[in-house]
Amino acid sequence: MCGIVGYTGNQEATPIILEGLRKLEYRGYDSAGVCVIHSGRAEIRRSEGKLVNLDKLLATAPVNGEIGIGHTRWATHGRPSEINAHPHQAGSIIVVHNGIIENYLELKERLTGLGRTFKSETDTEVISHIIDEKFKETGNFEQAVRNALQELRGAYAVCILCENDPGVLIAAKQGSPMVIGLGENEYFVASDIPAILSHTREMVFMEDGEMVVFSRGKAVFSTVAGEPLEKKPRHIDWSPLMAEKGGYKHFMLKEIFEQPRAIRDTIAGRLMEEDGNVFLEGVKLSDGELAQVERIFIVACGTSWHAALVGKFLIEEHCRIPVEVDIASEFRYRNPIINDKTLMILISQSGETADTLAALREGKARGAKNIAICNVVDSSIARESNGVIYTHAGPEIGVASTKAFITQLAALFLFTIRFGRAIGTIDRDKGRTMVSLLIRIPALLDNVLELNGQIEKIARTYMHARDFLYLGRGINYPIALEGALKLKEISYIHAEGYPAGEMKHGPIALIDENMPVVIVVPKNENYEKVASNMEEVIARGGLVIAVCSEGDEEIRKKAMTTIEIPRDSDDLTPILVSVPMQLLAYHIAVLKGTLACKIGKIK
Ligand code: M6R
């Protein structure tokens, strides 16, 4: 997830672009850059780190001009560095891009064969080269963009300039957000409304496959294929504060609702549907090396540790290799039995958690192979590990992990497919089924998010409880732990997560008519057992909130209330079940007024 801005009009472009980028820093902040065209010359300034570094650079080396583009980056391909920062120029074409080009390696190989050299490690540089190639063929900027975009697979929102057509700005979108602001003889392009809200409230929302050409004071909309389009502007009356959070009340809610997009980004460019396999560029181990693995340790902290517990179920079930899950702060201080036949998987959103980093170092010192699952590109854990699967969730601004967690689950599922295919426990047909499950997840998440209103009502009913219990079994037991952690973390209500079958060994004594008990009871092989645990809770007067499969009449009859999720593969149910847990904790915290102090910080 990155932020892009474009401007063309009668004002100096640079301050407008910088102001826009500042509002988009929530989308990424590891490097930034601008390009402004003046007297037919493109002036590019880029710098690593937060936007303030670009401000400083521009103070010493200013650029002037009335047409320009800018970018704030959250690295996906290539570490954060000046060389990987956007804009990227090839020949006379300059591009800023938000999204992931799935076929960039294939295109890069072809372009390299044509004698082109690449300066960065990004997928974006391929876009500037391919447009420049087409521009050389056609001599027409607009046509070159159309031809080039039709060769890209994946997601993009792009702003493009051309030194040989210096009065023209082109923007196009496929899969990544883009809004166009209409001013008085001026136009703005941005990834999101807040970037341009101080300049105009008349906005056009671009749809996938659409493109706009700004030239000679006019904006002409069309499809990328060239069909003319009539686009109607909408008046946006959001306050600037609302706009910053995308119209959501809190960053946490925004990030919860972003999850279908986040999963799409996690899997983008990695699925090999035909082969029933996945492509994980960052996993450097060959099939032969993976086949030597005799035992896996997954090590992490907090929410990431809950993801690790789900990973154990997935890998053991499909790869039949023993998996141990460790809390990093425990692992580093004991004497773990690991050797060069051990594979360690370190999970960390930030990639900076000290205990997880120390566990990685400890494992390396003992000769274990390792792979990290991280969100933050080029973080310490990502740098020091021998391979990394980036989750591509985008920056986590709300401190309670939501999208970071479910993308970790998706990354573990990707790894399971890759590992199982390598060691032969997953054949092509099974791999194809597993890949198709992942493809369905974003749409299913959209359905689950529709439960938001219902969950808010449930939150009102139970917000005054002093304690909560969360129960689950098997692959959904870690989700009970995660549900309890979310509630504790943001609402300050005491909550415990338990394996449902363990309840009778003590905690059952706590259950009475004041105790809400959230039970994860989807229709899977554990269904009857969990349903009978639910009966035990009801018998003691507990207030059952059942997270169950859609249309489960039996559970409806017995539970105080049900939250019904679509029935899908058992392996991916944890992703779907996580969402009601997040929403319940969020709404209780909002109602109790405990959220404001916790949310909204940039980590
Ligand atoms: O960045 P990490 O994933 O290594 O962070 C580990 C935990 O601190 C983190 O998962 C924490 O538990 C969550 N933010 C809680 O919502």
XYZ file of C-alpha atoms and ligand atoms in Angstrom:
619
model
C 0.000 0.000 0.000
C 1.473 3.355 -1.070
C 0.085 6.837 -1.648
C 0.163 8.729 -4.942
C -0.648 12.336 -5.794
C -0.769 14.229 -9.083
C -1.396 17.879 -9.912
C -1.833 19.999 -13.018
C -3.022 23.613 -13.017
C -1.796 27.165 -12.526
C -0.198 26.815 -9.107
C 3.196 25.543 -8.024
C 2.790 21.766 -7.981
C 5.366 20.824 -5.322
C 3.671 22.248 -2.184
C 0.320 20.784 -3.256
C 1.880 17.370 -3.833
C 3.778 17.438 -0.537
C 0.678 18.411 1.405
C -1.182 15.538 -0.266
C 1.578 13.065 0.525
C 1.557 14.150 4.163
C -2.139 13.212 4.344
C -1.338 9.854 2.762
C 1.530 8.911 5.034
C -0.804 6.436 6.728
C -0.510 4.422 3.492
C 3.255 4.193 3.669
C 6.194 6.133 4.994
C 9.452 4.384 4.194
C 10.481 6.658 1.316
C 8.980 9.404 -0.812
C 9.551 11.354 -3.993
C 8.222 13.943 -6.426
C 8.667 14.787 -10.082
C 7.785 18.176 -11.509
C 8.086 19.123 -15.172
C 9.421 22.554 -15.976
C 10.326 23.812 -19.459
C 10.093 20.268 -20.795
C 12.487 18.852 -18.191
C 11.564 16.397 -15.491
C 13.066 17.204 -12.113
C 12.946 14.282 -9.696
C 13.690 14.378 -5.975
C 13.517 11.229 -3.846
C 14.590 10.293 -0.391
C 14.545 7.329 1.952
C 12.583 7.544 5.212
C 9.684 9.727 6.227
C 8.402 12.633 4.208
C 10.300 15.100 6.340
C 13.489 13.871 4.613
C 12.018 14.783 1.240
C 11.002 18.196 2.654
C 14.624 18.767 3.676
C 15.935 17.685 0.286
C 13.526 20.016 -1.504
C 14.567 22.876 0.755
C 18.138 22.523 -0.509
C 17.290 21.462 -4.077
C 13.884 22.945 -4.928
C 11.866 22.038 -8.009
C 9.386 24.326 -9.714
C 6.614 23.693 -12.176
C 2.850 23.500 -12.514
C 2.504 19.845 -13.331
C 3.826 17.049 -11.167
C 3.408 13.732 -9.393
C 4.423 12.391 -5.987
C 4.583 9.183 -3.996
C 4.894 7.960 -0.429
C 6.018 4.366 -0.298
C 5.396 1.280 1.784
C 7.814 -1.178 0.257
C 6.593 -4.399 -1.312
C 9.212 -5.149 -3.981
C 12.668 -3.922 -3.057
C 13.811 -2.572 0.275
C 13.129 1.028 1.314
C 15.910 3.094 -0.258
C 16.320 6.161 -2.405
C 16.891 4.040 -5.496
C 13.631 2.120 -4.944
C 11.642 5.264 -4.097
C 9.221 6.544 -6.752
C 8.972 8.284 -9.202
C 10.720 5.917 -11.598
C 11.922 7.247 -14.914
C 12.724 5.298 -18.069
C 13.574 7.372 -21.131
C 11.092 10.215 -21.159
C 8.443 8.447 -19.037
C 8.067 9.056 -15.291
C 5.725 6.953 -13.140
C 4.394 6.778 -9.585
C 2.500 3.615 -8.707
C 0.443 2.116 -5.919
C -0.216 -1.615 -6.238
C 1.584 -4.778 -7.198
C 2.385 -5.825 -10.764
C 2.082 -9.585 -10.748
C 3.833 -10.295 -14.052
C 6.706 -7.878 -13.490
C 9.412 -10.555 -13.566
C 8.214 -11.831 -16.928
C 8.030 -8.247 -18.310
C 11.407 -7.358 -16.829
C 13.005 -10.345 -18.532
C 11.512 -9.323 -21.871
C 12.551 -5.684 -21.479
C 16.054 -6.708 -20.400
C 16.225 -8.784 -23.580
C 15.476 -5.588 -25.512
C 18.560 -4.030 -23.965
C 16.886 -2.098 -21.152
C 18.648 -1.805 -17.822
C 16.909 -1.455 -14.487
C 18.127 0.726 -11.666
C 15.748 -0.380 -8.908
C 14.380 -3.648 -7.509
C 10.770 -2.480 -7.881
C 7.937 -3.814 -9.977
C 7.060 -0.197 -10.830
C 10.153 0.452 -12.909
C 8.817 -2.123 -15.343
C 5.805 0.150 -15.957
C 7.941 3.146 -16.913
C 10.075 1.003 -19.240
C 7.173 -0.637 -20.957
C 5.409 2.702 -21.542
C 8.660 4.185 -22.842
C 9.055 1.206 -25.166
C 5.536 1.773 -26.539
C 6.185 5.509 -26.774
C 9.206 4.817 -28.948
C 7.001 2.637 -31.190
C 3.996 4.985 -31.476
C 5.375 8.452 -30.742
C 2.078 9.072 -28.916
C 2.113 9.325 -25.102
C -1.555 8.504 -24.574
C -1.515 5.540 -26.943
C 1.708 4.287 -25.402
C 0.078 4.281 -21.949
C -2.993 2.441 -23.238
C -0.896 -0.220 -24.986
C 1.383 -0.680 -22.005
C -1.338 -0.910 -19.361
C -3.001 -3.708 -21.271
C 0.114 -5.824 -20.749
C 0.130 -5.459 -16.963
C -1.357 -8.071 -14.641
C -2.061 -7.175 -11.031
C -3.064 -3.970 -9.309
C -2.139 -0.406 -10.076
C -3.069 3.195 -9.596
C -0.582 5.195 -11.633
C 0.205 8.814 -12.449
C 2.405 9.232 -15.495
C 4.320 12.153 -17.008
C 6.264 12.375 -20.255
C 9.184 14.741 -20.867
C 8.360 14.737 -24.575
C 4.728 15.693 -23.928
C 5.311 17.967 -20.946
C 1.805 19.457 -20.553
C 0.079 16.089 -20.178
C -0.616 14.076 -17.036
C -2.200 10.624 -17.316
C -3.707 8.625 -14.471
C -5.210 5.131 -14.550
C -6.499 2.564 -12.115
C -6.887 -1.185 -11.788
C -7.454 -2.678 -8.360
C -5.921 0.168 -6.321
C -7.877 3.259 -5.241
C -7.861 6.566 -7.096
C -9.842 9.776 -6.804
C -9.729 12.819 -9.075
C -10.326 16.303 -7.648
C -11.823 18.972 -9.890
C -10.686 22.535 -9.155
C -10.886 25.872 -10.995
C -8.688 25.249 -14.038
C -6.773 22.654 -12.091
C -6.951 18.927 -11.398
C -5.748 16.714 -8.595
C -5.169 12.973 -8.458
C -4.795 11.019 -5.224
C -5.031 7.581 -3.650
C -7.503 8.913 -1.123
C -9.762 11.902 -0.458
C -7.849 13.581 2.435
C -4.866 14.239 0.190
C -6.797 16.797 -1.851
C -9.762 17.759 0.332
C -8.326 21.162 1.233
C -8.342 22.103 -2.484
C -11.661 20.801 -3.699
C -14.735 18.914 -2.586
C -15.807 17.946 -6.121
C -14.429 14.494 -6.722
C -14.639 11.814 -9.366
C -14.042 8.235 -8.233
C -12.181 6.157 -10.763
C -13.221 2.560 -11.389
C -11.059 -0.347 -12.465
C -9.955 -0.212 -16.087
C -10.435 3.568 -16.311
C -7.992 6.231 -17.340
C -7.960 10.031 -17.455
C -5.835 12.314 -19.600
C -5.301 15.894 -18.333
C -4.131 18.218 -21.034
C -4.719 21.855 -22.021
C -6.905 22.496 -18.975
C -9.246 19.585 -19.688
C -9.775 16.150 -18.208
C -10.823 13.433 -20.643
C -12.023 10.164 -19.142
C -12.038 6.847 -20.982
C -11.499 3.158 -20.430
C -7.933 1.947 -20.796
C -9.079 0.258 -24.012
C -10.161 3.668 -25.352
C -13.970 3.845 -24.864
C -14.972 7.429 -23.924
C -16.594 7.806 -20.484
C -18.857 10.384 -18.838
C -17.875 10.617 -15.173
C -20.048 12.539 -12.705
C -18.353 14.312 -9.784
C -19.591 13.810 -6.233
C -19.569 16.507 -3.578
C -17.675 15.362 -0.486
C -18.789 16.988 2.739
C -16.568 15.048 5.166
C -14.688 16.948 7.829
C -10.890 16.776 7.367
C -10.648 14.469 10.427
C -13.233 12.064 9.042
C -11.475 12.102 5.718
C -8.161 11.107 7.259
C -9.703 7.930 8.559
C -11.409 7.230 5.239
C -14.789 8.139 6.724
C -14.329 5.637 9.577
C -14.462 6.755 13.163
C -11.155 5.169 14.094
C -8.106 3.785 12.331
C -8.854 0.398 13.878
C -12.240 0.231 12.143
C -10.677 1.420 8.908
C -8.103 -1.352 9.124
C -10.762 -3.957 9.928
C -12.666 -2.930 6.812
C -9.479 -2.908 4.758
C -8.990 -6.645 5.284
C -10.402 -7.923 1.972
C -7.925 -5.615 0.206
C -5.118 -6.682 2.518
C -5.658 -10.384 1.746
C -5.789 -9.614 -1.977
C -2.390 -7.948 -1.650
C -0.961 -10.858 0.354
C -1.813 -13.347 -2.359
C -1.275 -11.065 -5.377
C 1.269 -12.425 -7.826
C 1.859 -15.541 -5.746
C -0.798 -18.011 -6.884
C -0.062 -20.539 -9.605
C -3.624 -21.692 -10.143
C -2.922 -24.206 -12.912
C -0.012 -25.857 -11.105
C -1.759 -25.874 -7.721
C 1.260 -24.191 -6.208
C 2.380 -20.772 -5.018
C 5.360 -18.626 -5.889
C 7.134 -17.189 -2.862
C 10.034 -15.181 -4.169
C 11.320 -14.505 -0.675
C 11.586 -18.170 0.322
C 15.121 -18.951 -0.735
C 15.053 -22.653 0.206
C 14.956 -25.101 -2.713
C 12.562 -28.060 -2.765
C 15.533 -30.249 -1.853
C 16.372 -28.118 1.175
C 12.734 -28.061 2.278
C 12.630 -31.841 1.962
C 15.435 -32.099 4.549
C 13.346 -30.329 7.193
C 12.410 -32.711 10.006
C 10.826 -30.285 12.457
C 9.457 -26.755 12.379
C 9.469 -24.180 15.165
C 7.195 -21.180 14.756
C 8.205 -18.379 17.096
C 6.406 -15.070 17.701
C 4.793 -12.779 20.283
C 1.222 -11.634 21.008
C -1.147 -11.702 18.075
C 1.598 -13.049 15.836
C 1.922 -15.989 18.235
C -1.782 -16.689 17.765
C -1.159 -16.790 14.018
C 1.682 -19.237 14.712
C -0.738 -21.553 16.549
C -3.008 -21.616 13.498
C 0.091 -22.279 11.362
C 0.813 -25.418 13.405
C -2.586 -26.857 12.502
C -2.165 -26.032 8.814
C 1.359 -27.381 8.411
C 0.877 -30.526 10.482
C -2.392 -31.321 8.730
C -1.134 -30.856 5.180
C 2.609 -31.459 5.411
C 2.763 -34.070 8.194
C 5.872 -32.532 9.782
C 5.913 -31.860 13.548
C 5.517 -28.194 14.393
C 6.295 -26.600 17.744
C 5.026 -23.140 18.550
C 6.939 -20.960 20.953
C 6.500 -17.558 22.506
C 9.686 -15.718 21.545
C 10.374 -14.425 25.061
C 10.305 -18.037 26.317
C 12.187 -19.564 23.424
C 15.194 -17.309 23.734
C 15.737 -18.137 27.402
C 15.463 -21.917 27.255
C 17.632 -24.491 25.601
C 15.637 -25.461 22.519
C 16.547 -28.660 20.679
C 17.209 -27.441 17.175
C 19.693 -28.256 14.465
C 20.227 -27.876 10.731
C 17.190 -30.085 10.046
C 15.014 -27.577 11.872
C 13.171 -24.810 10.062
C 12.279 -21.767 12.146
C 9.434 -19.508 11.051
C 9.529 -16.137 12.782
C 6.301 -14.155 12.624
C 6.301 -10.430 13.312
C 4.181 -7.623 11.903
C 6.730 -4.964 12.701
C 9.789 -7.136 12.180
C 11.304 -5.331 15.169
C 10.035 -7.214 18.232
C 13.163 -7.709 20.305
C 12.329 -11.198 21.622
C 11.447 -12.512 18.163
C 14.634 -11.054 16.735
C 16.652 -12.626 19.548
C 14.960 -15.997 18.876
C 15.932 -15.721 15.222
C 19.552 -15.052 16.172
C 19.522 -17.934 18.647
C 18.158 -20.310 15.992
C 20.731 -19.160 13.450
C 23.531 -19.668 15.929
C 22.368 -23.278 16.345
C 22.303 -23.871 12.598
C 18.526 -23.861 11.991
C 17.141 -22.761 8.639
C 14.739 -19.840 8.900
C 12.010 -17.878 7.165
C 10.317 -14.735 8.464
C 6.721 -13.650 7.942
C 6.754 -9.861 8.267
C 4.716 -6.880 7.228
C 7.385 -4.199 7.390
C 9.798 -4.544 4.506
C 13.473 -4.445 5.381
C 12.750 -4.517 9.109
C 15.428 -6.117 11.301
C 13.844 -9.578 11.309
C 13.267 -9.437 7.549
C 16.881 -8.380 6.982
C 18.467 -10.921 9.259
C 16.414 -13.933 8.213
C 17.426 -16.128 5.273
C 14.071 -15.691 3.568
C 10.917 -13.688 4.079
C 7.270 -13.827 3.132
C 5.956 -10.278 3.261
C 2.298 -10.001 4.183
C 1.733 -6.723 2.261
C -0.945 -5.632 4.758
C 0.084 -1.965 4.561
C 1.073 0.154 7.568
C -0.636 -0.743 10.830
C -1.703 2.510 12.465
C -4.243 1.230 14.987
C -2.068 -0.516 17.577
C -4.436 -3.493 17.840
C -3.425 -5.914 15.112
C -6.278 -6.762 12.776
C -5.278 -6.835 9.108
C -1.734 -7.762 10.175
C -3.109 -10.921 11.828
C -5.296 -12.222 9.048
C -2.613 -11.593 6.430
C -0.206 -13.613 8.596
C -2.755 -16.441 8.458
C -2.904 -16.116 4.667
C 0.904 -16.112 4.462
C 1.036 -19.299 6.563
C -1.486 -20.895 4.229
C 0.668 -19.889 1.250
C 3.724 -21.392 2.938
C 1.810 -24.613 3.689
C 0.991 -25.025 0.000
C 4.583 -24.283 -1.052
C 6.048 -26.643 1.551
C 3.543 -29.452 0.938
C 4.120 -29.267 -2.818
C 7.899 -29.345 -2.276
C 7.869 -32.401 -0.033
C 5.087 -34.194 -1.884
C 2.333 -34.220 0.749
C 0.190 -31.911 -1.400
C -0.353 -33.015 -4.990
C -1.361 -30.788 -7.890
C -5.103 -31.357 -7.476
C -5.074 -30.684 -3.764
C -2.860 -27.640 -4.365
C -5.365 -26.315 -6.880
C -8.197 -26.704 -4.397
C -6.175 -24.905 -1.717
C -5.281 -22.053 -4.074
C -8.926 -21.631 -5.043
C -9.882 -21.353 -1.358
C -7.558 -18.406 -0.931
C -9.027 -16.651 -3.958
C -12.497 -16.822 -2.385
C -11.475 -15.291 0.937
C -11.723 -11.533 0.135
C -15.332 -11.874 -1.060
C -16.248 -13.943 2.009
C -14.653 -11.291 4.220
C -16.873 -8.687 2.553
C -19.880 -10.769 3.633
C -18.633 -11.060 7.210
C -18.056 -7.291 7.413
C -21.764 -6.813 6.738
C -22.339 -8.131 10.274
C -20.872 -4.912 11.693
C -24.268 -3.392 12.649
C -25.417 -6.582 14.360
C -22.159 -6.869 16.297
C -22.450 -3.281 17.493
C -25.849 -4.192 19.012
C -24.331 -7.231 20.719
C -21.585 -4.978 22.090
C -24.228 -2.690 23.629
C -25.777 -5.664 25.416
C -22.545 -6.962 26.925
C -20.351 -3.864 27.314
C -20.792 -3.714 31.098
C -19.586 -7.256 31.785
C -16.582 -7.467 34.085
C -15.143 -10.624 32.521
C -15.460 -12.480 29.233
C -14.573 -16.027 28.293
C -13.668 -17.045 24.720
C -13.769 -20.721 23.748
C -12.713 -22.563 20.611
C -11.294 -25.908 19.571
C -8.715 -27.124 17.087
C -7.715 -24.592 14.494
C -10.162 -22.093 15.986
C -8.789 -22.275 19.518
C -6.097 -19.650 18.681
C -8.911 -17.385 17.479
C -10.493 -17.619 20.921
C -7.153 -16.482 22.361
C -6.984 -13.647 19.833
C -10.571 -12.562 20.559
C -9.764 -12.356 24.276
C -6.532 -10.454 23.628
C -8.308 -7.886 21.435
C -10.942 -7.263 24.111
C -8.404 -6.920 26.945
C -6.135 -4.703 24.897
C -8.630 -2.066 23.875
C -11.568 -2.235 26.283
C -9.713 -3.096 29.513
C -12.214 -5.863 30.237
C -10.667 -8.985 31.684
C -10.970 -11.803 29.148
C -9.595 -15.323 28.868
C -9.317 -17.568 25.845
C -9.536 -21.315 26.426
C -9.630 -24.519 24.425
C -13.320 -25.400 24.807
C -12.579 -28.951 25.977
C -10.317 -27.693 28.769
C -13.040 -25.651 30.397
C -14.293 -28.456 32.594
C -10.851 -28.660 34.209
C -11.320 -25.522 36.259
C -12.552 -22.387 34.469
C -16.117 -23.681 34.363
C -16.359 -22.596 38.007
C -16.307 -18.976 36.833
C -19.385 -19.262 34.672
C -22.594 -17.690 35.941
C -25.391 -15.475 34.630
C -23.026 -12.474 34.477
C -20.416 -14.104 32.269
C -20.589 -13.604 28.486
C -18.956 -16.579 26.764
C -17.979 -16.208 23.114
C -17.903 -19.694 21.592
C -16.447 -20.360 18.147
C -18.563 -23.220 16.873
C -18.461 -23.440 13.063
C -19.624 -26.650 11.359
C -16.416 -28.649 11.203
C -15.149 -31.927 12.593
C -15.134 -30.536 16.133
C -18.655 -29.167 15.857
C -20.441 -31.666 18.085
C -17.806 -31.475 20.769
C -17.884 -27.675 20.892
C -21.684 -27.696 20.804
C -21.653 -29.909 23.880
C -19.170 -27.551 25.604
C -21.682 -24.843 24.828
C -24.396 -26.842 26.612
C -22.180 -26.964 29.705
C -21.912 -23.177 29.655
C -25.672 -22.782 29.209
C -26.324 -25.197 32.071
C -24.405 -22.835 34.368
C -26.322 -19.786 33.173
C -23.498 -18.391 30.986
C -24.475 -15.867 28.316
C -23.510 -17.588 25.070
C -22.511 -15.525 22.046
C -21.975 -18.228 19.416
C -19.898 -17.546 16.328
C -21.301 -20.278 14.109
C -21.940 -21.236 10.503
C -24.669 -19.437 8.602
C -28.128 -20.904 9.129
C -27.205 -23.228 12.020
C -30.666 -23.763 13.525
C -29.444 -25.940 16.388
C -27.097 -23.265 17.683
C -29.691 -20.540 17.118
C -32.084 -22.406 19.411
C -29.569 -22.702 22.231
C -27.301 -19.649 22.222
C -28.319 -16.275 23.643
C -27.155 -14.741 20.390
C -25.458 -15.948 17.208
C -22.988 -14.306 14.837
C -23.238 -16.335 11.657
C -20.348 -16.592 9.219
C -20.312 -18.159 5.749
C -19.527 -21.870 5.705
C -16.221 -22.507 3.962
C -13.097 -24.593 4.205
C -12.119 -25.412 7.785
C -8.543 -24.262 7.070
C -9.576 -20.721 6.340
C -12.393 -20.386 8.867
C -9.965 -18.731 11.349
C -9.634 -15.796 8.950
C -13.396 -15.331 8.747
C -14.011 -15.888 12.471
C -11.377 -13.307 13.417
C -13.453 -10.458 12.010
C -16.426 -10.694 14.436
C -13.891 -10.931 17.282
C -12.233 -7.707 16.152
C -15.557 -5.916 15.675
C -16.914 -7.008 19.049
C -13.802 -5.737 20.852
C -13.831 -2.540 18.799
C -17.477 -1.677 19.509
C -17.227 -2.466 23.216
C -14.154 -0.232 23.461
C -15.900 2.599 21.604
C -18.981 2.319 23.815
C -16.867 2.302 26.958
C -14.819 5.216 25.659
C -11.527 3.386 26.032
C -10.488 3.383 22.402
C -9.425 6.955 21.778
C -6.351 6.724 23.966
C -5.230 3.509 22.295
C -5.749 4.155 18.628
C -4.416 6.569 16.093
C -0.724 6.513 16.808
C 1.735 5.806 14.073
C 3.995 3.136 15.544
O 5.222 -6.693 15.458
P 4.960 -8.023 16.103
O 4.005 -8.843 15.337
O 6.220 -8.784 16.396
O 4.306 -7.660 17.501
C 4.018 -8.658 18.437
C 2.946 -8.202 19.403
O 3.422 -7.126 20.168
C 1.663 -7.785 18.697
O 1.208 -8.837 17.900
C 0.570 -7.378 19.681
O 0.218 -8.486 20.475
C -0.641 -6.860 18.906
N -0.397 -5.548 18.377
C -1.883 -6.846 19.733
O -2.993 -6.419 18.983
